mmCIF file of N, CA and C in Angstrom:
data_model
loop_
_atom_site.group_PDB
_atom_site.id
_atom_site.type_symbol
_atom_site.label_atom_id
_atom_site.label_comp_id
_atom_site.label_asym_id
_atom_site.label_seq_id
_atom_site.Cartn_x
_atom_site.Cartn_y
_atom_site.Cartn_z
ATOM 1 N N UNK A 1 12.193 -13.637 -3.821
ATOM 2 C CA UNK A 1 11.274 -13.007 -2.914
ATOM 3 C C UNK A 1 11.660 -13.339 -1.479
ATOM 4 N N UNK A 2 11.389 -12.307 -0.196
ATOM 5 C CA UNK A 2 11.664 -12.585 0.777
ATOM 6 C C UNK A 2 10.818 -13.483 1.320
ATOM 7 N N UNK A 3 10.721 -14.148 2.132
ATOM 8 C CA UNK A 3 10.021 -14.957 3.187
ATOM 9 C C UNK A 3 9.109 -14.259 4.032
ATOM 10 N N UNK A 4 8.051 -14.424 4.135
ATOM 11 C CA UNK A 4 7.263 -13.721 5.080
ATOM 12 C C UNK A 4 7.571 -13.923 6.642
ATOM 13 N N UNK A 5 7.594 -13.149 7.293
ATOM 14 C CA UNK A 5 7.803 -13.580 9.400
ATOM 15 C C UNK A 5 6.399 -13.565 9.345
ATOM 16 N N UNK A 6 6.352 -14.390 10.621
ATOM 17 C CA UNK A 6 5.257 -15.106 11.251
ATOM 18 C C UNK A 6 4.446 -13.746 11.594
ATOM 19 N N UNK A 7 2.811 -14.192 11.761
ATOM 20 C CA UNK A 7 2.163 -13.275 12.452
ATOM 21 C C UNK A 7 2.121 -12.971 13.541
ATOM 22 N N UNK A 8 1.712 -11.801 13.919
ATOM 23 C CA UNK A 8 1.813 -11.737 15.372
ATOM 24 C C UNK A 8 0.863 -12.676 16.150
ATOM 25 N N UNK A 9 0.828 -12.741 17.596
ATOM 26 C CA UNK A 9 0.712 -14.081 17.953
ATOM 27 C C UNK A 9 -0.579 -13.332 18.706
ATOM 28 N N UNK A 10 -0.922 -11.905 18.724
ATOM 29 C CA UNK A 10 -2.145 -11.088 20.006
ATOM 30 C C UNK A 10 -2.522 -10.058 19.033
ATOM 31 N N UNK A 11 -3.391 -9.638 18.986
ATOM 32 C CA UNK A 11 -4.057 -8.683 18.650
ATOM 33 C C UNK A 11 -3.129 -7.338 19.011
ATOM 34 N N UNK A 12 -3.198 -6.330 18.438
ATOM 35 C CA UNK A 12 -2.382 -5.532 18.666
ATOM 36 C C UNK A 12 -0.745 -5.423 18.458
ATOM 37 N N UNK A 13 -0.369 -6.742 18.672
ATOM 38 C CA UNK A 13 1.400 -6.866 18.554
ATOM 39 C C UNK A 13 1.643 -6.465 17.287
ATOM 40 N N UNK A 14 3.446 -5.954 17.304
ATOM 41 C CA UNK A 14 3.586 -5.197 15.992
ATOM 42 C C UNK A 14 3.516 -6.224 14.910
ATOM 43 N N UNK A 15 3.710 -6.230 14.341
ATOM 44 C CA UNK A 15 4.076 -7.162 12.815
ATOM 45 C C UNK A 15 5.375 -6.844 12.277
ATOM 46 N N UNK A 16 6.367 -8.057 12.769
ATOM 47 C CA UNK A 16 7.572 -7.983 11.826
ATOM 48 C C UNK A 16 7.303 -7.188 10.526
ATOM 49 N N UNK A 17 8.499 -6.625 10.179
ATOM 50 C CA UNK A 17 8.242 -5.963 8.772
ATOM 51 C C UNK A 17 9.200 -6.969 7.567
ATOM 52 N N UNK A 18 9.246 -6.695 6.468
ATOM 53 C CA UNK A 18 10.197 -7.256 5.373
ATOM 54 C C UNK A 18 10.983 -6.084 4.846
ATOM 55 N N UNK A 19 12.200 -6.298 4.694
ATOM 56 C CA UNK A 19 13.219 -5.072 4.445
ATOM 57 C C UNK A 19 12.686 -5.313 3.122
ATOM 58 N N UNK A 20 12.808 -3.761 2.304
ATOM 59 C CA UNK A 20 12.208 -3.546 1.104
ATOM 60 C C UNK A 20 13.585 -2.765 0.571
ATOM 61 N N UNK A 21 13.773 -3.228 -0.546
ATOM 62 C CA UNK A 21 14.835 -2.514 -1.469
ATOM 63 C C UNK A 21 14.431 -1.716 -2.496
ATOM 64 N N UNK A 22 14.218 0.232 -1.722
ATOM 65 C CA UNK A 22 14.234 1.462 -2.082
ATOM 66 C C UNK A 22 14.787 1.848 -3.100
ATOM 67 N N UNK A 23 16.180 1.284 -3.401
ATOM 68 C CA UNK A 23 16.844 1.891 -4.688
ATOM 69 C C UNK A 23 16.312 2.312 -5.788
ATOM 70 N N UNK A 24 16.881 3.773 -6.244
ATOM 71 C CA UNK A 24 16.479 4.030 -7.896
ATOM 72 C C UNK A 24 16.631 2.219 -8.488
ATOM 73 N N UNK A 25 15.807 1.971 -9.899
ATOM 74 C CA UNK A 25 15.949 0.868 -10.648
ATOM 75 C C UNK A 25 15.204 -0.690 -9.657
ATOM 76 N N UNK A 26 15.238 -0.176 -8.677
ATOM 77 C CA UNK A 26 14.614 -1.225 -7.648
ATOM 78 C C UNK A 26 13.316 -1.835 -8.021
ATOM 79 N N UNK A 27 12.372 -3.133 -7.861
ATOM 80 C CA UNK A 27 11.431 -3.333 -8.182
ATOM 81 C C UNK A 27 10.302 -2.457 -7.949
ATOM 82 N N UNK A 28 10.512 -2.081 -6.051
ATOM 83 C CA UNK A 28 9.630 -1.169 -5.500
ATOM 84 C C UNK A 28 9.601 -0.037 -6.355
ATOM 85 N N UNK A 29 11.041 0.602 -6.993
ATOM 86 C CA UNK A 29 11.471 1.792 -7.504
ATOM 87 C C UNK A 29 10.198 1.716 -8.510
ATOM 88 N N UNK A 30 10.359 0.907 -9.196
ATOM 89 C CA UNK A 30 9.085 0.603 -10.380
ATOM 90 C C UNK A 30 7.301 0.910 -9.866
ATOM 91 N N UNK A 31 7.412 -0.131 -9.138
ATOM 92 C CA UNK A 31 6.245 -0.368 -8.625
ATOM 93 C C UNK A 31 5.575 1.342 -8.114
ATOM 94 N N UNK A 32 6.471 1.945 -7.475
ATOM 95 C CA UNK A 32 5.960 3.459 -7.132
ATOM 96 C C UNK A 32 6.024 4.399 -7.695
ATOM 97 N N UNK A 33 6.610 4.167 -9.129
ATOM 98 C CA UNK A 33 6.298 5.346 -10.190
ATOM 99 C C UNK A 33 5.182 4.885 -10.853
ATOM 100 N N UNK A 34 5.055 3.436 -11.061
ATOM 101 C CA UNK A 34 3.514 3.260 -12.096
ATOM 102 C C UNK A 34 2.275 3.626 -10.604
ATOM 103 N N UNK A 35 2.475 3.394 -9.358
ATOM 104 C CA UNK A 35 1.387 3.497 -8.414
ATOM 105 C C UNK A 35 1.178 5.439 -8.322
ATOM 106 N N UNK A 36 2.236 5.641 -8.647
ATOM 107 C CA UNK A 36 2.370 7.338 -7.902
ATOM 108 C C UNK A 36 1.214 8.022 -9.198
ATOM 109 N N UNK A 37 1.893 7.475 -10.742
ATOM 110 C CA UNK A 37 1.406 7.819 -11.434
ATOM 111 C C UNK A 37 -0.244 7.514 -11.586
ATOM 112 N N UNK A 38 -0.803 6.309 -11.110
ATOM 113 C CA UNK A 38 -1.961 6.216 -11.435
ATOM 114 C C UNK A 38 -3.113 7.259 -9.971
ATOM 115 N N UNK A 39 -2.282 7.449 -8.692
ATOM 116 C CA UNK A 39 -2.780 8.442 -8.088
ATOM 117 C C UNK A 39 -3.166 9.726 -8.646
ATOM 118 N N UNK A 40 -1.743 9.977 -9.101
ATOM 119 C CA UNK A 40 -2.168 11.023 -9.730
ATOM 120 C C UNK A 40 -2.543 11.614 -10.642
ATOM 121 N N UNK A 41 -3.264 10.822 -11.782
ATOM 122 C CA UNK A 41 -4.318 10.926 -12.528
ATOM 123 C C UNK A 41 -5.490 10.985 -11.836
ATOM 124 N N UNK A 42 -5.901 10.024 -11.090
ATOM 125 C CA UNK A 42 -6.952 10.101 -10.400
ATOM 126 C C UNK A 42 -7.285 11.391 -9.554
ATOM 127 N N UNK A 43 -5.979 12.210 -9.032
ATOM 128 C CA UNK A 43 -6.763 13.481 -8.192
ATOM 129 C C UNK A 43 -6.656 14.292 -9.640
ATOM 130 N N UNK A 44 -6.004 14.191 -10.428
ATOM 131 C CA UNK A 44 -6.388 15.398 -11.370
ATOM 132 C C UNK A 44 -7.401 15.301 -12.717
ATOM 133 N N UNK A 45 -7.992 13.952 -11.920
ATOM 134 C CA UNK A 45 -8.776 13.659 -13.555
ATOM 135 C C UNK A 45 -10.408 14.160 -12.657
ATOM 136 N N UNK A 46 -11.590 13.640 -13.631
ATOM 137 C CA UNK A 46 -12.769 14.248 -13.690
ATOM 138 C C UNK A 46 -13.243 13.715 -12.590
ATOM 139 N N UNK A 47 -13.377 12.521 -12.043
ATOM 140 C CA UNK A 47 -13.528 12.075 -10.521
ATOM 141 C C UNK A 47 -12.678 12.284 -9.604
ATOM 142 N N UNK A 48 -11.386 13.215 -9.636
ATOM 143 C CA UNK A 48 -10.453 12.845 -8.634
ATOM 144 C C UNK A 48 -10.796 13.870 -7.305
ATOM 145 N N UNK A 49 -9.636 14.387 -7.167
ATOM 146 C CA UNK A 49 -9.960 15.144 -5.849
ATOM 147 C C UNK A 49 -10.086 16.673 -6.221
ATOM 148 N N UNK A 50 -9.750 17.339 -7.465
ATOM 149 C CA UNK A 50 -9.710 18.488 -7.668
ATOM 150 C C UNK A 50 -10.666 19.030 -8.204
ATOM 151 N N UNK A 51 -11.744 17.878 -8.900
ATOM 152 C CA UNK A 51 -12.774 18.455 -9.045
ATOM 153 C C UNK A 51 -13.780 17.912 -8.595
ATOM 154 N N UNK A 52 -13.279 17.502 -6.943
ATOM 155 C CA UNK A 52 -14.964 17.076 -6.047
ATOM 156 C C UNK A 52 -14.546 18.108 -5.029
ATOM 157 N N UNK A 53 -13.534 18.666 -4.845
ATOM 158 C CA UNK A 53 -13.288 19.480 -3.954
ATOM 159 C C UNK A 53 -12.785 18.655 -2.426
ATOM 160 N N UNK A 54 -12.389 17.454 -2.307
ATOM 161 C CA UNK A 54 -12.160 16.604 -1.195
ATOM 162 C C UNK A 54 -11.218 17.294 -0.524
ATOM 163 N N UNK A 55 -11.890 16.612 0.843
ATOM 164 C CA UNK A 55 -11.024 17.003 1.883
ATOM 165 C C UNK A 55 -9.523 16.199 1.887
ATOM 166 N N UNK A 56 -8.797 16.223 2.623
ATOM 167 C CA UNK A 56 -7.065 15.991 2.655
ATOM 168 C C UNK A 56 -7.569 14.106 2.974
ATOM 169 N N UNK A 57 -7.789 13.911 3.807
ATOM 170 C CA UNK A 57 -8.166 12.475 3.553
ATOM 171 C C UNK A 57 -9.007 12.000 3.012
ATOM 172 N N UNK A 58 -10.335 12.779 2.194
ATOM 173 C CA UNK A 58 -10.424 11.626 1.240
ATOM 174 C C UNK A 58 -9.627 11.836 -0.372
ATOM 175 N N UNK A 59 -8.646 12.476 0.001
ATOM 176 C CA UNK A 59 -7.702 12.717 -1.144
ATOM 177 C C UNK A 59 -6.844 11.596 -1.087
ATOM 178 N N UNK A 60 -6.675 11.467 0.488
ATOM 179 C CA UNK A 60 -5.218 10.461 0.600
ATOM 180 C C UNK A 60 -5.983 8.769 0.529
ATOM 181 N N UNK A 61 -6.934 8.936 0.693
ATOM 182 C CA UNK A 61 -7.761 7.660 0.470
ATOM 183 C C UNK A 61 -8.149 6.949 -1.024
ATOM 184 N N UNK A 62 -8.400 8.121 -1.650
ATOM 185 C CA UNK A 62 -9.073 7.946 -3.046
ATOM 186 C C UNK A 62 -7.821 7.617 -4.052
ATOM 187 N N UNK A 63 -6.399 8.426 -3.374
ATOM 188 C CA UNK A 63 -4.670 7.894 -4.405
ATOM 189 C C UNK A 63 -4.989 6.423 -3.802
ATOM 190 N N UNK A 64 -4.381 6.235 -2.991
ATOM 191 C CA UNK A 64 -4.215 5.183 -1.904
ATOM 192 C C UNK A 64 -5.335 4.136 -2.916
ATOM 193 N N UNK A 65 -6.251 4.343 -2.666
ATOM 194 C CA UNK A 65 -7.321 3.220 -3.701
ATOM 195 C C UNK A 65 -6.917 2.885 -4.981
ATOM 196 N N UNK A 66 -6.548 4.281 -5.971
ATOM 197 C CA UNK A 66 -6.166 4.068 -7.216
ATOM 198 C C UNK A 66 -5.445 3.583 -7.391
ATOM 199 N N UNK A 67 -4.361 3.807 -6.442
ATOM 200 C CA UNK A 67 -2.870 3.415 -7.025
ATOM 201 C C UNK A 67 -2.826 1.652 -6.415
ATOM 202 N N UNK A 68 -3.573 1.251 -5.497
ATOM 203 C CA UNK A 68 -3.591 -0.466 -5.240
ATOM 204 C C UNK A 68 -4.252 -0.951 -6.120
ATOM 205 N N UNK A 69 -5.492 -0.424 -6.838
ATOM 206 C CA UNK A 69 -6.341 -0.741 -7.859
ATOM 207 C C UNK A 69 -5.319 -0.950 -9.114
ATOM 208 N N UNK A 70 -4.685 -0.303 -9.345
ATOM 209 C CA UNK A 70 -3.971 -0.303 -10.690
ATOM 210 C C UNK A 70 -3.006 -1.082 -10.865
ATOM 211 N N UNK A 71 -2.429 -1.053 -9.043
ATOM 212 C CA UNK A 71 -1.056 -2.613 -9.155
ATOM 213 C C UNK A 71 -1.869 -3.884 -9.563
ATOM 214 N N UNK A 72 -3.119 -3.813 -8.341
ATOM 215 C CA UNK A 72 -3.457 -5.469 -8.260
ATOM 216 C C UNK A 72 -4.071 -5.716 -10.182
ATOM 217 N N UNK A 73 -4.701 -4.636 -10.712
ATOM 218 C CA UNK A 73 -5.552 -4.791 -12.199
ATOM 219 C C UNK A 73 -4.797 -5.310 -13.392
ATOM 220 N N UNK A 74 -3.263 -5.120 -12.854
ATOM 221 C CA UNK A 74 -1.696 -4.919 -13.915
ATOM 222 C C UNK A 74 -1.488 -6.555 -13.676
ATOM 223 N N UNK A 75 -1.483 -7.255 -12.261
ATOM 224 C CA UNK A 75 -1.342 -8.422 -11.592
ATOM 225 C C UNK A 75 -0.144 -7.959 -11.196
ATOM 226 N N UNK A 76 0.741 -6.839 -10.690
ATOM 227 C CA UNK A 76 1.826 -6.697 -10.565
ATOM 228 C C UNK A 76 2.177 -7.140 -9.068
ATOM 229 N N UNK A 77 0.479 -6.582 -8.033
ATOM 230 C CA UNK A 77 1.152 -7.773 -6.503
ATOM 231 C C UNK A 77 -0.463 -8.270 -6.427
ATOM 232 N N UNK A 78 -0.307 -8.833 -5.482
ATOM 233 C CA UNK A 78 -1.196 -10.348 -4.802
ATOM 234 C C UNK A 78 -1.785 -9.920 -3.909
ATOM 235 N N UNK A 79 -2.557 -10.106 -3.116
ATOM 236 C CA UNK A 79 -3.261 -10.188 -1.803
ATOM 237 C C UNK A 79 -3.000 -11.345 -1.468
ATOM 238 N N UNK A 80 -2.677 -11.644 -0.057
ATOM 239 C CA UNK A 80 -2.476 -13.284 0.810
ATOM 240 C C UNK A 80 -3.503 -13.022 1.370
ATOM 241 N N UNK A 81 -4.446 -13.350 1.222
ATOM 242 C CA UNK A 81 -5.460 -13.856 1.710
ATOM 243 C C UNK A 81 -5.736 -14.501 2.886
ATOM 244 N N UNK A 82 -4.733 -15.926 3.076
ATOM 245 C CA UNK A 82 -5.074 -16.700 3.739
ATOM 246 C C UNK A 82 -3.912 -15.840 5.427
ATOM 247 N N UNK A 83 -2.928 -15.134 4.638
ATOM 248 C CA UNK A 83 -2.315 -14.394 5.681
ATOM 249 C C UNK A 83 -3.163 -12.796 6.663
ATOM 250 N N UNK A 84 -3.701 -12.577 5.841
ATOM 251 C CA UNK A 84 -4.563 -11.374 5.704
ATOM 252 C C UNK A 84 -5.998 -11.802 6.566
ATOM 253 N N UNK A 85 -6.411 -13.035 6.669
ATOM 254 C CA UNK A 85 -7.763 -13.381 6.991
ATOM 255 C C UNK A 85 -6.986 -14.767 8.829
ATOM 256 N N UNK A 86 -5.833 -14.734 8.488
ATOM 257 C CA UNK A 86 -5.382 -15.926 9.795
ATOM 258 C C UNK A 86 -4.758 -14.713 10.558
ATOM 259 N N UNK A 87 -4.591 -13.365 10.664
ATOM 260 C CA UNK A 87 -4.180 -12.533 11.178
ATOM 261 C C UNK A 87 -4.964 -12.134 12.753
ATOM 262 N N UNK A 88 -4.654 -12.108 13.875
ATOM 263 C CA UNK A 88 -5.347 -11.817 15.000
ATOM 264 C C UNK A 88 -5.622 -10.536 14.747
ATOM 265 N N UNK A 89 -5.314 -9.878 14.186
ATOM 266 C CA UNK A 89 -5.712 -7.818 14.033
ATOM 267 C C UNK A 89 -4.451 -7.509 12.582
ATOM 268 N N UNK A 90 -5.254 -6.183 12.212
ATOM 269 C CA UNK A 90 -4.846 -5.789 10.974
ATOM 270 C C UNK A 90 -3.999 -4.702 11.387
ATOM 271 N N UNK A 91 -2.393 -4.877 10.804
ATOM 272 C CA UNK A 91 -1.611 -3.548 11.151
ATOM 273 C C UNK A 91 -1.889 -2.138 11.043
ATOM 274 N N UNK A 92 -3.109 -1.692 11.440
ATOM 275 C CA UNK A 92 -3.343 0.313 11.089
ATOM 276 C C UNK A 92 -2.217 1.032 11.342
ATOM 277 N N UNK A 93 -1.664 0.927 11.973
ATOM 278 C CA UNK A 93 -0.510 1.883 12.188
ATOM 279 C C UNK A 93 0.643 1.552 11.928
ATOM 280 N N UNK A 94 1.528 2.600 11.123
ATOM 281 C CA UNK A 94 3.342 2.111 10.321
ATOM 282 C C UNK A 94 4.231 2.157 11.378
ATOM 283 N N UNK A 95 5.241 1.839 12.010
ATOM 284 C CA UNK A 95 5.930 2.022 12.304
ATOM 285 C C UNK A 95 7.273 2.127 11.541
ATOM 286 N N UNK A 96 7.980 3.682 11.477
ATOM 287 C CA UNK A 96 8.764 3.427 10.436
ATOM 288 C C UNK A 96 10.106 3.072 10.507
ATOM 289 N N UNK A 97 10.343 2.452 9.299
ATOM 290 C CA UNK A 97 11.765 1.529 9.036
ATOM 291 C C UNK A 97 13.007 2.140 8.311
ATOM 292 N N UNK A 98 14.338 1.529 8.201
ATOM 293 C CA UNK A 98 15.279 2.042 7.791
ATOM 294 C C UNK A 98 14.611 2.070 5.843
ATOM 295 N N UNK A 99 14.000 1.028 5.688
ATOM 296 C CA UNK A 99 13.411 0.747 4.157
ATOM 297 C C UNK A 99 12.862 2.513 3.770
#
């Protein structure tokens, strides 16, 4: 596993990222076909988005839920907690990477 970089030190500052290895067969590779898949049961099942009629974000909200629900339920990732809660501000916005 990689090492986490330090938090940012102000509210607002970016947050180092961790290079993530994309490859077909990759862990992530894994991790986003069982996450993709449990989204998308959820918009096409009896609560999902196709039959509440949701708007585009709470479509992208309600995958987005399922599919973290289903990693963390599997134990496949963690929440840091103590990184997550010692944080001066929470990253909302991606900035995107070569990953």
């Amino acid at each position: 596993m990689t090492s986490k970089p330090p938090l940012p030190a102000r509210m607002f500052d970016p947050w180092p990222r961790i290079p993530i290895d994309t490859a077909t067969g990759s862990d992530f590779f894994h991790l986003d076909r069982i996450a993709g898949d449990a989204a998308t049961r959820w918009a096409l099942g009896p609560e999902g988005a196709y039959a509440q009629n949701l708007t585009l974000a709470e479509v992208v909200d309600g995958a987005v839920r399922e599919a973290l629900l289903h990693l963390l339920e599997l134990g496949l990732i963690d929440i840091d907690s103590d990184r997550l809660n010692a944080a001066p501000g929470l990253p909302m916005h991606r900035e995107r990477t070569n990953s």
